[in-house]
Amino acid sequence: MTGSIRTLISQEQIQARVAELGAQIRAEFGEEPVTLVAVLKGSFLFVADLVRAIPGEVRVEFLGVASYHGGTSSTGVVQLTLDLRHGIEDQNVILVEDIVDTGLTIDYLVRMLKVRGPRALRVATLLDKPDNREVEVELDYVGFTIPDEFVVGYGLDLGELYRNLPYVAVYAP
Ligand code: 5GP
């Protein structure tokens, strides 16, 4: 694939911030069980690290959505490709996203999960790209706020590549 990448957030920065978020989440929920709902595929590495940063009772579930179709700009269409295997009624749910850009994906998912009766519903995102927001969304746990650039790595892809980078990088075509 042509194009160049430059590191934006290092592996060390990510690990330190994820540890902080995990501790914050546990502190806020006390000893109550927490259910992380990871939005695939982009958040698979974030949730893998986040779940290990939260002590005590934690469940992990997966949701699949497709909103980008191999390119670097959003289509605005959210398609559910995988639903939860278990109900979330009366659970403390944290939706785990890789990045919030326009907000359309998280807005759709929050509305979808709310009607399933969770006790609490929060949103955690590794990256927040607020410049492009089209709908207002409440983000409870944000790893890093970044400028409006296309990023790859640590789970985020371009055409299914770059997910394996242990850091977040800006992709320049
Ligand atoms: P939104 O619905 O908030 O516009 O976009 C959310 C989804 O778009 C993310 O879960 C991610 O899949 C994709 N996305 C948004 N910005 C980027 C980016 O800079 N890099 C990559 N790889 N995906 C992005």
PDB file of C-alpha atoms and ligand atoms in Angstrom:
ATOM      1  CA  MET A   1       0.000   0.000   0.000  1.00  0.00           C
ATOM      2  CA  THR A   2       1.459   3.398  -0.933  1.00  0.00           C
ATOM      3  CA  GLY A   3       1.557   6.271   1.529  1.00  0.00           C
ATOM      4  CA  SER A   4       3.533   7.071   4.615  1.00  0.00           C
ATOM      5  CA  ILE A   5       2.854   6.875   8.307  1.00  0.00           C
ATOM      6  CA  ARG A   6       4.171   8.894  11.228  1.00  0.00           C
ATOM      7  CA  THR A   7       3.690   8.064  14.892  1.00  0.00           C
ATOM      8  CA  LEU A   8       1.094  10.203  16.637  1.00  0.00           C
ATOM      9  CA  ILE A   9       0.691   8.326  19.939  1.00  0.00           C
ATOM     10  CA  SER A  10       3.365   5.929  21.128  1.00  0.00           C
ATOM     11  CA  GLN A  11       2.850   2.467  22.556  1.00  0.00           C
ATOM     12  CA  GLU A  12       4.021   3.743  25.973  1.00  0.00           C
ATOM     13  CA  GLN A  13       1.551   6.644  25.933  1.00  0.00           C
ATOM     14  CA  ILE A  14      -1.285   4.284  25.022  1.00  0.00           C
ATOM     15  CA  GLN A  15      -0.435   1.777  27.749  1.00  0.00           C
ATOM     16  CA  ALA A  16      -0.193   4.497  30.411  1.00  0.00           C
ATOM     17  CA  ARG A  17      -3.505   6.076  29.414  1.00  0.00           C
ATOM     18  CA  VAL A  18      -5.345   2.752  29.211  1.00  0.00           C
ATOM     19  CA  ALA A  19      -4.164   1.926  32.738  1.00  0.00           C
ATOM     20  CA  GLU A  20      -5.582   5.248  33.940  1.00  0.00           C
ATOM     21  CA  LEU A  21      -8.910   4.667  32.230  1.00  0.00           C
ATOM     22  CA  GLY A  22      -9.194   1.183  33.720  1.00  0.00           C
ATOM     23  CA  ALA A  23      -8.541   2.497  37.223  1.00  0.00           C
ATOM     24  CA  GLN A  24     -11.041   5.329  36.699  1.00  0.00           C
ATOM     25  CA  ILE A  25     -13.738   2.933  35.503  1.00  0.00           C
ATOM     26  CA  ARG A  26     -13.237   0.601  38.473  1.00  0.00           C
ATOM     27  CA  ALA A  27     -13.271   3.533  40.904  1.00  0.00           C
ATOM     28  CA  GLU A  28     -16.527   4.847  39.456  1.00  0.00           C
ATOM     29  CA  PHE A  29     -18.360   1.521  39.572  1.00  0.00           C
ATOM     30  CA  GLY A  30     -17.023   0.393  42.962  1.00  0.00           C
ATOM     31  CA  GLU A  31     -17.247  -3.383  43.219  1.00  0.00           C
ATOM     32  CA  GLU A  32     -20.117  -3.711  40.744  1.00  0.00           C
ATOM     33  CA  PRO A  33     -19.674  -5.896  37.662  1.00  0.00           C
ATOM     34  CA  VAL A  34     -18.989  -4.052  34.417  1.00  0.00           C
ATOM     35  CA  THR A  35     -19.756  -5.190  30.857  1.00  0.00           C
ATOM     36  CA  LEU A  36     -17.482  -3.912  28.107  1.00  0.00           C
ATOM     37  CA  VAL A  37     -19.183  -3.929  24.713  1.00  0.00           C
ATOM     38  CA  ALA A  38     -16.440  -3.654  22.126  1.00  0.00           C
ATOM     39  CA  VAL A  39     -17.259  -2.334  18.688  1.00  0.00           C
ATOM     40  CA  LEU A  40     -15.457  -4.499  16.142  1.00  0.00           C
ATOM     41  CA  LYS A  41     -13.157  -4.570  14.495  1.00  0.00           C
ATOM     42  CA  GLY A  42     -11.307  -1.363  15.365  1.00  0.00           C
ATOM     43  CA  SER A  43     -11.507  -1.623  19.160  1.00  0.00           C
ATOM     44  CA  PHE A  44     -10.226  -5.182  19.518  1.00  0.00           C
ATOM     45  CA  LEU A  45      -6.793  -4.162  20.820  1.00  0.00           C
ATOM     46  CA  PHE A  46      -8.114  -1.330  22.982  1.00  0.00           C
ATOM     47  CA  VAL A  47     -10.637  -3.612  24.669  1.00  0.00           C
ATOM     48  CA  ALA A  48      -8.019  -6.327  25.149  1.00  0.00           C
ATOM     49  CA  ASP A  49      -5.842  -3.892  27.087  1.00  0.00           C
ATOM     50  CA  LEU A  50      -8.724  -2.101  28.815  1.00  0.00           C
ATOM     51  CA  VAL A  51     -10.264  -5.308  30.178  1.00  0.00           C
ATOM     52  CA  ARG A  52      -6.951  -6.187  31.830  1.00  0.00           C
ATOM     53  CA  ALA A  53      -6.762  -2.707  33.365  1.00  0.00           C
ATOM     54  CA  ILE A  54     -10.092  -3.106  35.199  1.00  0.00           C
ATOM     55  CA  PRO A  55      -9.840  -5.336  38.270  1.00  0.00           C
ATOM     56  CA  GLY A  56     -12.786  -7.362  39.552  1.00  0.00           C
ATOM     57  CA  GLU A  57     -15.828  -8.622  37.658  1.00  0.00           C
ATOM     58  CA  VAL A  58     -15.765  -7.646  34.003  1.00  0.00           C
ATOM     59  CA  ARG A  59     -17.620  -9.150  31.046  1.00  0.00           C
ATOM     60  CA  VAL A  60     -16.691  -8.608  27.413  1.00  0.00           C
ATOM     61  CA  GLU A  61     -19.168  -8.680  24.539  1.00  0.00           C
ATOM     62  CA  PHE A  62     -18.768  -7.763  20.905  1.00  0.00           C
ATOM     63  CA  LEU A  63     -20.764  -5.742  18.415  1.00  0.00           C
ATOM     64  CA  GLY A  64     -19.888  -5.498  14.758  1.00  0.00           C
ATOM     65  CA  VAL A  65     -20.480  -2.416  12.662  1.00  0.00           C
ATOM     66  CA  ALA A  66     -19.333  -1.310   9.266  1.00  0.00           C
ATOM     67  CA  SER A  67     -19.303   2.422   8.623  1.00  0.00           C
ATOM     68  CA  TYR A  68     -16.194   2.941   6.513  1.00  0.00           C
ATOM     69  CA  HIS A  69     -15.865   0.832   3.421  1.00  0.00           C
ATOM     70  CA  GLY A  70     -12.142   0.634   2.867  1.00  0.00           C
ATOM     71  CA  GLY A  71     -11.609   4.334   2.285  1.00  0.00           C
ATOM     72  CA  THR A  72     -10.608   7.258   4.470  1.00  0.00           C
ATOM     73  CA  SER A  73     -13.921   9.117   4.688  1.00  0.00           C
ATOM     74  CA  SER A  74     -17.184   8.167   6.368  1.00  0.00           C
ATOM     75  CA  THR A  75     -20.214   7.116   4.397  1.00  0.00           C
ATOM     76  CA  GLY A  76     -22.489   8.104   7.272  1.00  0.00           C
ATOM     77  CA  VAL A  77     -24.237   4.755   6.976  1.00  0.00           C
ATOM     78  CA  VAL A  78     -24.015   2.451   9.982  1.00  0.00           C
ATOM     79  CA  GLN A  79     -24.541  -1.214   9.324  1.00  0.00           C
ATOM     80  CA  LEU A  80     -24.803  -3.740  12.178  1.00  0.00           C
ATOM     81  CA  THR A  81     -22.808  -6.802  11.176  1.00  0.00           C
ATOM     82  CA  LEU A  82     -22.753  -8.624  14.531  1.00  0.00           C
ATOM     83  CA  ASP A  83     -25.168  -8.316  17.458  1.00  0.00           C
ATOM     84  CA  LEU A  84     -24.570  -9.160  21.141  1.00  0.00           C
ATOM     85  CA  ARG A  85     -24.792 -12.798  22.205  1.00  0.00           C
ATOM     86  CA  HIS A  86     -26.272 -11.960  25.615  1.00  0.00           C
ATOM     87  CA  GLY A  87     -28.775  -9.478  27.028  1.00  0.00           C
ATOM     88  CA  ILE A  88     -27.469  -6.418  28.889  1.00  0.00           C
ATOM     89  CA  GLU A  89     -30.537  -5.737  31.013  1.00  0.00           C
ATOM     90  CA  ASP A  90     -29.625  -4.219  34.395  1.00  0.00           C
ATOM     91  CA  GLN A  91     -25.896  -4.330  33.614  1.00  0.00           C
ATOM     92  CA  ASN A  92     -23.304  -1.552  33.806  1.00  0.00           C
ATOM     93  CA  VAL A  93     -22.413  -1.296  30.140  1.00  0.00           C
ATOM     94  CA  ILE A  94     -19.473   0.533  28.644  1.00  0.00           C
ATOM     95  CA  LEU A  95     -19.426   0.794  24.869  1.00  0.00           C
ATOM     96  CA  VAL A  96     -15.810   0.605  23.741  1.00  0.00           C
ATOM     97  CA  GLU A  97     -14.930   2.375  20.474  1.00  0.00           C
ATOM     98  CA  ASP A  98     -11.636   2.910  18.720  1.00  0.00           C
ATOM     99  CA  ILE A  99     -12.389   6.419  17.463  1.00  0.00           C
ATOM    100  CA  VAL A 100     -15.303   8.851  17.393  1.00  0.00           C
ATOM    101  CA  ASP A 101     -15.335  11.067  14.329  1.00  0.00           C
ATOM    102  CA  THR A 102     -18.730  12.284  13.074  1.00  0.00           C
ATOM    103  CA  GLY A 103     -20.352  10.588  16.085  1.00  0.00           C
ATOM    104  CA  LEU A 104     -22.897   8.817  13.882  1.00  0.00           C
ATOM    105  CA  THR A 105     -21.752   5.303  14.798  1.00  0.00           C
ATOM    106  CA  ILE A 106     -21.733   5.822  18.544  1.00  0.00           C
ATOM    107  CA  ASP A 107     -25.014   7.756  18.429  1.00  0.00           C
ATOM    108  CA  TYR A 108     -26.640   4.839  16.610  1.00  0.00           C
ATOM    109  CA  LEU A 109     -25.215   2.257  19.016  1.00  0.00           C
ATOM    110  CA  VAL A 110     -26.119   4.178  22.164  1.00  0.00           C
ATOM    111  CA  ARG A 111     -29.718   4.493  21.007  1.00  0.00           C
ATOM    112  CA  MET A 112     -29.791   0.806  20.065  1.00  0.00           C
ATOM    113  CA  LEU A 113     -28.444  -0.353  23.458  1.00  0.00           C
ATOM    114  CA  LYS A 114     -30.472   2.049  25.605  1.00  0.00           C
ATOM    115  CA  VAL A 115     -33.733   0.311  24.747  1.00  0.00           C
ATOM    116  CA  ARG A 116     -32.285  -2.984  26.054  1.00  0.00           C
ATOM    117  CA  GLY A 117     -32.478  -1.671  29.605  1.00  0.00           C
ATOM    118  CA  PRO A 118     -28.890  -1.432  30.917  1.00  0.00           C
ATOM    119  CA  ARG A 119     -28.516  -0.072  34.458  1.00  0.00           C
ATOM    120  CA  ALA A 120     -25.832   2.336  33.224  1.00  0.00           C
ATOM    121  CA  LEU A 121     -24.598   3.023  29.700  1.00  0.00           C
ATOM    122  CA  ARG A 122     -21.263   4.774  29.218  1.00  0.00           C
ATOM    123  CA  VAL A 123     -18.981   5.330  26.249  1.00  0.00           C
ATOM    124  CA  ALA A 124     -15.228   4.800  26.185  1.00  0.00           C
ATOM    125  CA  THR A 125     -13.200   5.707  23.121  1.00  0.00           C
ATOM    126  CA  LEU A 126      -9.473   5.479  22.617  1.00  0.00           C
ATOM    127  CA  LEU A 127      -9.510   8.465  20.265  1.00  0.00           C
ATOM    128  CA  ASP A 128     -11.775  11.467  19.902  1.00  0.00           C
ATOM    129  CA  LYS A 129     -11.659  13.491  16.668  1.00  0.00           C
ATOM    130  CA  PRO A 130     -14.098  16.298  17.557  1.00  0.00           C
ATOM    131  CA  ASP A 131     -13.572  18.536  14.501  1.00  0.00           C
ATOM    132  CA  ASN A 132     -15.856  16.479  12.282  1.00  0.00           C
ATOM    133  CA  ARG A 133     -18.749  15.959  14.668  1.00  0.00           C
ATOM    134  CA  GLU A 134     -22.193  15.780  13.042  1.00  0.00           C
ATOM    135  CA  VAL A 135     -24.187  14.677  16.082  1.00  0.00           C
ATOM    136  CA  GLU A 136     -23.539  15.525  19.703  1.00  0.00           C
ATOM    137  CA  VAL A 137     -22.448  12.486  21.687  1.00  0.00           C
ATOM    138  CA  GLU A 138     -21.494  12.137  25.327  1.00  0.00           C
ATOM    139  CA  LEU A 139     -18.080  10.515  25.739  1.00  0.00           C
ATOM    140  CA  ASP A 140     -17.393   9.372  29.295  1.00  0.00           C
ATOM    141  CA  TYR A 141     -13.867   8.013  28.899  1.00  0.00           C
ATOM    142  CA  VAL A 142     -11.554   9.427  26.225  1.00  0.00           C
ATOM    143  CA  GLY A 143      -8.017   8.173  25.715  1.00  0.00           C
ATOM    144  CA  PHE A 144      -6.720  10.976  23.513  1.00  0.00           C
ATOM    145  CA  THR A 145      -8.239  13.896  21.615  1.00  0.00           C
ATOM    146  CA  ILE A 146      -6.635  14.195  18.188  1.00  0.00           C
ATOM    147  CA  PRO A 147      -6.790  16.570  15.211  1.00  0.00           C
ATOM    148  CA  ASP A 148      -8.782  15.788  12.080  1.00  0.00           C
ATOM    149  CA  GLU A 149      -6.351  13.419  10.423  1.00  0.00           C
ATOM    150  CA  PHE A 150      -6.770   9.850   9.276  1.00  0.00           C
ATOM    151  CA  VAL A 151      -5.063   7.524  11.721  1.00  0.00           C
ATOM    152  CA  VAL A 152      -4.145   3.859  11.652  1.00  0.00           C
ATOM    153  CA  GLY A 153      -2.650   1.341  14.059  1.00  0.00           C
ATOM    154  CA  TYR A 154      -3.541  -0.195  17.442  1.00  0.00           C
ATOM    155  CA  GLY A 155      -6.622  -1.785  15.861  1.00  0.00           C
ATOM    156  CA  LEU A 156      -7.446   0.946  13.359  1.00  0.00           C
ATOM    157  CA  ASP A 157      -7.115   0.016   9.717  1.00  0.00           C
ATOM    158  CA  LEU A 158      -6.836   1.283   6.232  1.00  0.00           C
ATOM    159  CA  GLY A 159      -8.237  -1.353   3.908  1.00  0.00           C
ATOM    160  CA  GLU A 160      -7.788  -3.938   6.713  1.00  0.00           C
ATOM    161  CA  LEU A 161      -4.063  -3.215   7.018  1.00  0.00           C
ATOM    162  CA  TYR A 162      -2.074  -1.455   9.779  1.00  0.00           C
ATOM    163  CA  ARG A 163      -4.232  -2.832  12.624  1.00  0.00           C
ATOM    164  CA  ASN A 164      -1.158  -4.616  13.978  1.00  0.00           C
ATOM    165  CA  LEU A 165       0.893  -1.474  14.680  1.00  0.00           C
ATOM    166  CA  PRO A 166       1.344  -1.205  18.469  1.00  0.00           C
ATOM    167  CA  TYR A 167       1.036   2.607  18.223  1.00  0.00           C
ATOM    168  CA  VAL A 168      -1.308   5.109  16.540  1.00  0.00           C
ATOM    169  CA  ALA A 169       0.006   6.777  13.403  1.00  0.00           C
ATOM    170  CA  VAL A 170      -1.188   9.406  10.958  1.00  0.00           C
ATOM    171  CA  TYR A 171      -1.573   8.029   7.461  1.00  0.00           C
ATOM    172  CA  ALA A 172      -0.643  10.317   4.588  1.00  0.00           C
ATOM    173  CA  PRO A 173      -1.557   9.065   1.115  1.00  0.00           C
TER     174      PRO A 173
HETATM  175  P1  5GP B   1     -18.031   8.047  13.072  1.00  0.00           P
HETATM  176  O1  5GP B   1     -19.315   7.296  12.921  1.00  0.00           O
HETATM  177  O2  5GP B   1     -17.875   8.662  14.451  1.00  0.00           O
HETATM  178  O3  5GP B   1     -17.833   9.066  11.994  1.00  0.00           O
HETATM  179  O4  5GP B   1     -16.858   7.062  12.818  1.00  0.00           O
HETATM  180  C1  5GP B   1     -16.599   6.002  13.598  1.00  0.00           C
HETATM  181  C2  5GP B   1     -15.831   4.945  12.848  1.00  0.00           C
HETATM  182  O5  5GP B   1     -15.192   5.470  11.675  1.00  0.00           O
HETATM  183  C3  5GP B   1     -14.730   4.413  13.693  1.00  0.00           C
HETATM  184  O6  5GP B   1     -15.164   3.349  14.504  1.00  0.00           O
HETATM  185  C4  5GP B   1     -13.722   3.975  12.655  1.00  0.00           C
HETATM  186  O7  5GP B   1     -14.034   2.679  12.206  1.00  0.00           O
HETATM  187  C5  5GP B   1     -13.920   4.936  11.513  1.00  0.00           C
HETATM  188  N1  5GP B   1     -12.937   6.040  11.552  1.00  0.00           N
HETATM  189  C6  5GP B   1     -13.138   7.341  11.826  1.00  0.00           C
HETATM  190  N2  5GP B   1     -12.011   8.057  11.765  1.00  0.00           N
HETATM  191  C7  5GP B   1     -11.040   7.169  11.450  1.00  0.00           C
HETATM  192  C8  5GP B   1      -9.621   7.288  11.265  1.00  0.00           C
HETATM  193  O8  5GP B   1      -8.989   8.344  11.377  1.00  0.00           O
HETATM  194  N3  5GP B   1      -8.952   6.130  10.970  1.00  0.00           N
HETATM  195  C9  5GP B   1      -9.578   4.920  10.826  1.00  0.00           C
HETATM  196  N4  5GP B   1      -8.823   3.871  10.534  1.00  0.00           N
HETATM  197  N5  5GP B   1     -10.911   4.776  11.005  1.00  0.00           N
HETATM  198  C10 5GP B   1     -11.624   5.894  11.317  1.00  0.00           C
END
